[in-house]
CSV table of C-alpha atoms in Angstrom, one decimal:
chain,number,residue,atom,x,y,z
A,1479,UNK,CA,-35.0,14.3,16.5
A,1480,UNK,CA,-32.6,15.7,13.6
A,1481,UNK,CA,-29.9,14.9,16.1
A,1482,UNK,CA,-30.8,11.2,16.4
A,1483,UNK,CA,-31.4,11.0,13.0
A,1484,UNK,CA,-28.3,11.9,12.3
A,1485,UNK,CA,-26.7,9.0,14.1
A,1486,UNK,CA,-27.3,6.3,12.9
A,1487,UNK,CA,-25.8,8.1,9.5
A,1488,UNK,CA,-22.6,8.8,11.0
A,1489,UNK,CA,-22.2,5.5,11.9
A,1490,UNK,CA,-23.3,3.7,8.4
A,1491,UNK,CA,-20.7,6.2,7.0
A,1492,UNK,CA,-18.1,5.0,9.1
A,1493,UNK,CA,-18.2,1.6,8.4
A,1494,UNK,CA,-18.4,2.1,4.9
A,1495,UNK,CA,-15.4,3.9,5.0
A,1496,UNK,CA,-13.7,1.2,7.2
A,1497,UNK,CA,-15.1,-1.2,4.7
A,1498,UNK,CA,-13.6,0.9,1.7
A,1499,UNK,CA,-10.5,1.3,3.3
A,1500,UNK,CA,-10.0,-2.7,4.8
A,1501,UNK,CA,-10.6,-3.7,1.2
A,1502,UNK,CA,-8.1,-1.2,-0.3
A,1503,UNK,CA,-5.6,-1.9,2.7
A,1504,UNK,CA,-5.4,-5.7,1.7
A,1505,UNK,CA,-5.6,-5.8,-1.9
A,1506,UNK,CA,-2.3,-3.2,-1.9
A,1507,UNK,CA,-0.6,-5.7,1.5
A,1508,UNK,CA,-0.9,-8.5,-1.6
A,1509,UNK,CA,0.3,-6.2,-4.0
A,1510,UNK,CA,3.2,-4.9,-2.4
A,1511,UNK,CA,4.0,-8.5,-1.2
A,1512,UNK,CA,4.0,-9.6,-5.0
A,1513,UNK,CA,6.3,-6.5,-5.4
A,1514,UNK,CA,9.2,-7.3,-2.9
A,1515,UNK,CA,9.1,-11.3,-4.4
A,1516,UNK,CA,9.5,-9.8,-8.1
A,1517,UNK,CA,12.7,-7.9,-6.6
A,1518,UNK,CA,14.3,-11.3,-6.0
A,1519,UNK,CA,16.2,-9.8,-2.8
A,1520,UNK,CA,14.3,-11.7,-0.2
A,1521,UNK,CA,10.8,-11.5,1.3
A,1522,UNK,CA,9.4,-11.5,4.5
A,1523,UNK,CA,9.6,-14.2,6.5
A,1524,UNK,CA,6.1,-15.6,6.3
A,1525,UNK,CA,6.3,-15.1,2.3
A,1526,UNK,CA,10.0,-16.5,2.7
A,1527,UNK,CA,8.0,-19.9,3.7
A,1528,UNK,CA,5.4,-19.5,1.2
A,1529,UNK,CA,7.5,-19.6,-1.5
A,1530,UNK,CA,9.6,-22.8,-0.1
A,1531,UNK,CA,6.2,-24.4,-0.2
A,1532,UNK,CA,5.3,-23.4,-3.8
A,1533,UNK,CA,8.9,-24.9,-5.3
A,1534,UNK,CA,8.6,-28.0,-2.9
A,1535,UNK,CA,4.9,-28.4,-3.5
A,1536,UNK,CA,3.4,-26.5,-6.4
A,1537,UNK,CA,0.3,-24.2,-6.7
A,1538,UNK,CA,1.6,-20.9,-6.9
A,1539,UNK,CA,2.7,-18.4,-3.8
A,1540,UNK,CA,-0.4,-16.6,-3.5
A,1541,UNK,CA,-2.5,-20.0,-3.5
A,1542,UNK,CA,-0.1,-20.9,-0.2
A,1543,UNK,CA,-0.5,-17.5,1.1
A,1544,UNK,CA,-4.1,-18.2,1.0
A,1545,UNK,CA,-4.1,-21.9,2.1
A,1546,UNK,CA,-1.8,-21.0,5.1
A,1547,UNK,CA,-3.7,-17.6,6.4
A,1548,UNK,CA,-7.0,-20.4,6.4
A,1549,UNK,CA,-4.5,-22.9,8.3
A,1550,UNK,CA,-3.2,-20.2,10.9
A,1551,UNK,CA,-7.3,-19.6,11.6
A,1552,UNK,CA,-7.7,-23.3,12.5
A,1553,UNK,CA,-5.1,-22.3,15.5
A,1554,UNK,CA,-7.4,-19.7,16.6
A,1555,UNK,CA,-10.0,-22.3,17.7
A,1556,UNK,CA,-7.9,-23.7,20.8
A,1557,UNK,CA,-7.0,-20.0,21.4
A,1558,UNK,CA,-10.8,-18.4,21.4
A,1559,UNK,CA,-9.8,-16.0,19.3
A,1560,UNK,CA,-12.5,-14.6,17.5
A,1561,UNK,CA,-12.1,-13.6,13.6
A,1562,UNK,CA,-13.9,-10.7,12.0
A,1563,UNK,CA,-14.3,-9.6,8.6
A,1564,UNK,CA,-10.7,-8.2,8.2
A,1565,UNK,CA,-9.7,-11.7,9.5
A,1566,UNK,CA,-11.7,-13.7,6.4
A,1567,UNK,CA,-10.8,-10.5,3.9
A,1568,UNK,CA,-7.1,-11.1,4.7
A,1569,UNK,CA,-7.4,-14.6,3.5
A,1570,UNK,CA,-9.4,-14.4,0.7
A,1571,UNK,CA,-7.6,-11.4,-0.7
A,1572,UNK,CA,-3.6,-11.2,0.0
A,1573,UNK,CA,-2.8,-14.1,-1.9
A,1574,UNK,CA,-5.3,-13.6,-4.7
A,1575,UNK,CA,-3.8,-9.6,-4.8
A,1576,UNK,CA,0.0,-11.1,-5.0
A,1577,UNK,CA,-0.7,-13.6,-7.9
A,1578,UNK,CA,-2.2,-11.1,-9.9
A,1579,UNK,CA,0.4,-8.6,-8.8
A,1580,UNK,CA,3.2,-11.3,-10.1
A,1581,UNK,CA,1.5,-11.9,-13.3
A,1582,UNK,CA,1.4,-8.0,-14.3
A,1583,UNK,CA,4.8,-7.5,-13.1
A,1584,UNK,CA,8.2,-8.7,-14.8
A,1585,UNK,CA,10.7,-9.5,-12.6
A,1586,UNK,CA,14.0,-5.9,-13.3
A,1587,UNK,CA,17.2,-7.5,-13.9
A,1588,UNK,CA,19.1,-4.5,-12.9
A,1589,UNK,CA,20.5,-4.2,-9.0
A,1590,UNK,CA,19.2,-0.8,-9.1
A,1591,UNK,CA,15.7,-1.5,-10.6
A,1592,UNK,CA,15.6,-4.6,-8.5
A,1593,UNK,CA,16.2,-2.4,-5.2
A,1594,UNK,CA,13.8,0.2,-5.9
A,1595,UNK,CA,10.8,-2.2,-6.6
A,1596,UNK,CA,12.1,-3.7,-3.3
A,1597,UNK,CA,11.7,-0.1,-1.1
A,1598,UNK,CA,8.7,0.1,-2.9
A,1599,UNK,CA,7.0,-2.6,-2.2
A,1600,UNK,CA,8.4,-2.5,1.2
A,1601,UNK,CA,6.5,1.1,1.9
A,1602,UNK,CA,3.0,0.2,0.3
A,1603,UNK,CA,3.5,-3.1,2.9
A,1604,UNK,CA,3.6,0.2,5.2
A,1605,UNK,CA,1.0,1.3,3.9
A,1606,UNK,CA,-1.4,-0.9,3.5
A,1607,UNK,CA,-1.0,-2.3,7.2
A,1608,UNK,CA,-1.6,0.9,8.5
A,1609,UNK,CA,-5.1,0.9,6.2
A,1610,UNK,CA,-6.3,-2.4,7.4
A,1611,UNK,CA,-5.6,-2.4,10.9
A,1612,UNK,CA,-7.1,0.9,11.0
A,1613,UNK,CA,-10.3,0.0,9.3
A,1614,UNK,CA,-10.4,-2.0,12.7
A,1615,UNK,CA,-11.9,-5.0,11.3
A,1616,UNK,CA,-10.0,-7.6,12.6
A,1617,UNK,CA,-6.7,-8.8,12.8
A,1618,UNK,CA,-5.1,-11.3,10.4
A,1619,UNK,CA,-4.9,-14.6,11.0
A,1620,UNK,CA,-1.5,-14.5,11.9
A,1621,UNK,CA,-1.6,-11.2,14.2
A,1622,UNK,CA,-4.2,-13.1,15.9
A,1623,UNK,CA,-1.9,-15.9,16.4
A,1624,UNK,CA,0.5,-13.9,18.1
A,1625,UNK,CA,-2.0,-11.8,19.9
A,1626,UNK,CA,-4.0,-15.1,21.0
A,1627,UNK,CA,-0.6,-16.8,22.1
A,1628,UNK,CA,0.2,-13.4,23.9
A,1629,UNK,CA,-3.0,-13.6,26.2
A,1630,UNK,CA,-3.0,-17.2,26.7
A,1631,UNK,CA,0.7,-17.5,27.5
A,1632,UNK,CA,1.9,-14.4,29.1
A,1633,UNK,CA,4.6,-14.1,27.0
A,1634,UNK,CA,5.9,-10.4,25.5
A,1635,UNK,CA,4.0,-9.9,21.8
A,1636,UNK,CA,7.9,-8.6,21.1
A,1637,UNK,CA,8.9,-12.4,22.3
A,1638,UNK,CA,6.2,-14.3,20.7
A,1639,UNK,CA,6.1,-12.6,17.2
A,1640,UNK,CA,10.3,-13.0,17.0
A,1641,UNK,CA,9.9,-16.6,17.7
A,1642,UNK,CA,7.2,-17.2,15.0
A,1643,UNK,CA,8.7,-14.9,12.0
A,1644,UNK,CA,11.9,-16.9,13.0
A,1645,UNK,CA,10.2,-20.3,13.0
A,1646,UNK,CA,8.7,-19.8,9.8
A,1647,UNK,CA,11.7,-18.1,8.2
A,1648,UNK,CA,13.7,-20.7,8.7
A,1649,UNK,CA,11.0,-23.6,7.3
A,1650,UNK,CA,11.0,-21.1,4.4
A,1651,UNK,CA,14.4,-21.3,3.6
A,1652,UNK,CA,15.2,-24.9,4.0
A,1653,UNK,CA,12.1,-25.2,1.6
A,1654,UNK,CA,14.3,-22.8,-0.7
A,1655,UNK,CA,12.6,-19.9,-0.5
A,1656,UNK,CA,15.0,-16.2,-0.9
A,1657,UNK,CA,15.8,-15.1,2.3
A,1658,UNK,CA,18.5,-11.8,1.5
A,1659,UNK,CA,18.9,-7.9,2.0
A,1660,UNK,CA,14.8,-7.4,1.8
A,1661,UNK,CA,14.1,-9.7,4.4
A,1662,UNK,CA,16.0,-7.6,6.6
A,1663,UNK,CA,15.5,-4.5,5.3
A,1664,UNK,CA,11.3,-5.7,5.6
A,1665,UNK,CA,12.3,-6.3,9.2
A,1666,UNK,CA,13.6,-3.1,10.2
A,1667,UNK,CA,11.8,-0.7,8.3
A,1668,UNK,CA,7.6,-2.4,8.7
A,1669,UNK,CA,7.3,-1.4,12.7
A,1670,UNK,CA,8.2,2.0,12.1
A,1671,UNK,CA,6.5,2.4,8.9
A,1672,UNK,CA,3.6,1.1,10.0
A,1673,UNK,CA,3.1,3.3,13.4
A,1674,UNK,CA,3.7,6.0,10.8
A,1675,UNK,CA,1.0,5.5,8.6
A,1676,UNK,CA,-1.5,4.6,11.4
A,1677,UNK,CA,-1.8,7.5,12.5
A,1678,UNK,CA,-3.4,8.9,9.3
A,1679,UNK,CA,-5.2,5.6,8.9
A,1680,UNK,CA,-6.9,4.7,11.9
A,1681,UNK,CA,-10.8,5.5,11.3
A,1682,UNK,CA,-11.9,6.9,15.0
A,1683,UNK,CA,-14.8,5.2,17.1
A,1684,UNK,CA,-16.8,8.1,17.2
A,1685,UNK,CA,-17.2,11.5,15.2
């Protein structure tokens, strides 16, 4: 009886902790976004976009973060993809995380300070991808994209996410947005980085 009890416990504790860490995963992926922008060396590619779309357009980047990761859903629809709560987090928080992150946060004139705001925002992206994904809540939106293009296609996720990051990477800079050293520093550094941390962040299925 104790044993059954007991259960049901375990598993309530769980998924508090996966919803502890999910939250904490995305509000820092936001944060350290807002941290490589402020370095002024180049984003990612999909914030690369979003900020070609905030000089072009208005509204600031976290509000096209936001307005995109919700767009990028709608393409889940044709895909049967299925969101879960990690999915909606991801869009309700990055962007919102990264605008606040920008307002707290001067942008360094310095190379030097400018560089090491970059690696650090660069290793909290780290990070904080290893704690979402391994609250195991759902993908993003656009990890779900390429997984849901993956299944339906046949194509390699190695060949599929390439061609998207380079789609939108190059919208992004013909919208003006910084594409420099952190964009591919960002590229090279995020697969390893995150298969580091999640291996200390993936919350197991069972006790």
């Amino acid at each position: 009886m104790a044993a059954t009890a007991a259960a049901p416990t375990r598993t309530a504790d769980r998924l508090g902790r996966r919803l502890v860490q999910l939250a904490g995963g995305l509000t820092l992926y936001g944060t350290s976004m807002g941290l490589m922008l402020r370095a002024s060396l180049g984003g990612n590619p999909w914030d690369v976009f979003h900020q070609g779309l905030s000089r072009h357009l208005g509204m600031s980047v976290g509000v096209w973060v936001t307005v995109v990761g919700a767009l990028v859903l709608l393409l889940w629809i044709p895909l049967r993809q299925r969101p879960g709560v990690g999915t909606v987090g991801n869009v309700l928080v990055l962007g919102a995380a990264m605008d606040v992150t920008m307002r707290l946060v001067d942008a360094p004139h310095p190379l030097p300070a400018r560089i090491a705001l970059l690696v650090c925002g660069i290793v909290l992206n780290g990070l904080a991808t290893g704690l979402y994904i391994g609250a195991r809540l759902g993908p993003g939106p656009r990890d779900g994209l390429m997984t849901g293009l993956h299944r339906r296609t046949g194509r390699s996720l190695r060949l599929i996410r390439t061609g998207i990051e380079l789609t939108v990477l190059a919208a992004g800079i013909l919208l003006g947005g910084t594409f420099g050293v952190g964009t591919i520093a960002y590229a090279l550094a995020i697969g390893p980085l995150a298969q580091f941390f999640l291996r200390w962040c993936t919350v197991p299925e069972r006790n």
